[in-house]
Amino acid sequence: MITVKVTYTVQPAFAQQNLANIRRFMDDFRRMEGFQYAVYTSADGNTFTHISHHNDAAVQQRVLAVPSFLAFQQQRDASGLTGEPQIEVLHLADAVRPII
């Protein structure tokens, strides 16, 4: 299993558009299998955390190639982030229920 956490902060003026872009790619992701994906917002409403769990590298590559996800990333990065996205690979220690 591959688990990745990405955290970034957008400018306040872009936060609602970012949410709309997230909804768009999540609709496409719901039609796919072999992974789980969740997006969280922080209290400031401008900081987003994405956590993805992929069965394997092949699934991860399919997910990363979805056109609506690529468009989301492009618009997010062009919006003027307040810093570089923080990308962290996580290793599952334990879970109450299966993740995938």
XYZ file of C-alpha atoms in Angstrom:
100
model
C 0.000 0.000 0.000
C 1.169 3.518 -0.807
C -0.090 6.354 1.399
C 0.647 9.982 0.620
C -0.295 13.153 2.490
C -0.170 16.506 0.678
C -0.793 19.780 2.524
C -0.868 23.235 0.951
C -2.401 26.656 1.527
C -4.149 28.690 -1.169
C -4.827 32.396 -1.228
C -8.202 33.202 0.424
C -9.637 34.415 -2.897
C -8.971 31.003 -4.476
C -10.306 28.756 -1.685
C -13.844 28.368 -3.098
C -12.549 27.654 -6.609
C -10.159 25.082 -5.140
C -13.105 23.347 -3.451
C -14.998 23.291 -6.751
C -11.973 21.801 -8.517
C -11.647 19.174 -5.776
C -15.296 18.179 -6.170
C -14.750 17.779 -9.910
C -11.842 15.330 -9.630
C -13.439 13.522 -6.675
C -16.468 12.781 -8.882
C -14.086 11.120 -11.340
C -12.209 9.312 -8.559
C -15.468 7.804 -7.244
C -15.730 5.832 -10.490
C -12.331 4.191 -9.894
C -11.258 1.334 -7.628
C -8.130 0.299 -5.776
C -7.626 3.390 -3.665
C -9.148 5.708 -1.088
C -8.815 9.471 -1.213
C -9.934 12.136 1.245
C -9.491 15.907 1.369
C -9.646 17.947 4.567
C -9.673 21.678 5.198
C -8.116 23.367 8.197
C -9.889 25.926 10.378
C -8.517 28.795 8.267
C -10.456 27.502 5.233
C -7.397 28.011 3.012
C -5.238 25.051 4.034
C -6.049 21.712 2.431
C -4.760 18.247 3.256
C -5.176 15.370 0.811
C -4.590 11.809 2.012
C -4.478 9.017 -0.539
C -4.180 5.278 -0.011
C -3.313 3.282 -3.138
C -3.175 -0.503 -3.447
C 0.005 -0.259 -5.534
C 2.067 1.974 -7.813
C -0.002 1.100 -10.900
C -3.190 2.366 -9.231
C -1.373 5.480 -8.025
C -0.207 6.248 -11.567
C -3.756 5.845 -12.948
C -5.075 8.219 -10.274
C -2.381 10.821 -10.952
C -3.201 10.762 -14.680
C -6.928 11.586 -14.375
C -7.497 14.736 -16.499
C -9.659 16.513 -13.905
C -6.969 15.885 -11.265
C -4.258 17.234 -13.558
C -6.400 20.340 -14.213
C -6.937 20.775 -10.452
C -3.173 20.623 -9.814
C -2.423 23.093 -12.596
C -4.999 25.631 -11.383
C -3.948 25.178 -7.749
C -0.285 25.745 -8.525
C -1.033 28.748 -10.766
C -3.248 30.357 -8.099
C -0.327 31.623 -6.036
C 0.097 29.187 -3.151
C 1.438 30.679 0.057
C 4.287 28.128 -0.015
C 5.321 24.863 -1.591
C 2.978 21.901 -1.093
C 4.258 19.597 1.640
C 4.345 16.004 0.404
C 4.827 13.189 2.874
C 4.805 9.427 2.331
C 3.204 7.694 5.313
C 3.543 4.127 6.554
C 0.519 2.542 8.198
C 1.197 1.434 11.754
C -2.325 0.188 12.536
C -5.987 0.794 11.756
C -9.318 -0.116 13.340
C -10.666 -1.190 9.943
C -8.997 -2.012 6.627
C -8.007 1.124 4.728
C -8.412 -0.458 1.301
